[in-house]
Amino acid sequence: MVSISDISAAAMTVARKNAVALGVEVTERVGNLLTPFTGDHFDAVVMNPPYIARERRR
């Protein structure tokens, strides 16, 4: 079982479609980072941070 979250409901729609296409069972929650999983316990956490253009990093 894989748990996924994103702050964007649209991104979660894409993630759900990808999971179905790959045959992966997921628990999905819309929210910021780990906030939707407060109190849950995980063996591992993997994150794909947003890509920010250099001009906006200052």
C-alpha positions as semicolon CSV with decimal commas, in nm:
position;residue;x (nm);y (nm);z (nm)
1;M;0,000;0,000;0,000
2;V;0,125;0,345;-0,092
3;S;-0,004;0,668;0,064
4;I;0,012;0,982;-0,147
5;S;-0,068;1,347;-0,085
6;D;-0,057;1,671;-0,276
7;I;-0,189;2,018;-0,205
8;S;-0,342;2,021;-0,556
9;A;-0,661;1,824;-0,615
10;A;-0,580;1,830;-0,989
11;A;-0,241;1,670;-0,923
12;M;-0,411;1,401;-0,714
13;T;-0,638;1,322;-1,010
14;V;-0,331;1,263;-1,228
15;A;-0,165;1,056;-0,954
16;R;-0,478;0,841;-0,915
17;K;-0,489;0,773;-1,290
18;N;-0,120;0,679;-1,289
19;A;-0,169;0,446;-0,993
20;V;-0,460;0,271;-1,163
21;A;-0,259;0,236;-1,486
22;L;0,029;0,081;-1,290
23;G;-0,193;-0,142;-1,076
24;V;-0,075;0,024;-0,753
25;E;-0,312;0,044;-0,457
26;V;-0,297;0,393;-0,303
27;T;-0,446;0,589;-0,018
28;E;-0,474;0,948;-0,131
29;R;-0,527;1,264;0,070
30;V;-0,528;1,624;-0,045
31;G;-0,316;1,848;0,176
32;N;0,025;1,997;0,240
33;L;0,311;1,745;0,268
34;L;0,251;1,511;0,565
35;T;-0,028;1,714;0,727
36;P;-0,303;1,486;0,589
37;F;-0,133;1,190;0,760
38;T;-0,098;1,332;1,111
39;G;-0,078;1,042;1,355
40;D;-0,003;0,782;1,086
41;H;0,321;0,583;1,089
42;F;0,532;0,499;0,785
43;D;0,832;0,278;0,712
44;A;0,965;0,527;0,455
45;V;0,876;0,873;0,324
46;V;0,968;0,982;-0,029
47;M;0,916;1,336;-0,151
48;N;0,929;1,499;-0,493
49;P;0,961;1,871;-0,414
50;P;0,833;2,131;-0,659
51;Y;1,067;2,265;-0,923
52;I;1,134;2,636;-0,872
53;A;1,300;2,846;-1,140
54;R;1,631;3,005;-1,034
55;E;1,483;3,354;-1,076
56;R;1,226;3,279;-0,805
57;R;1,474;3,133;-0,550
58;R;1,593;3,469;-0,420
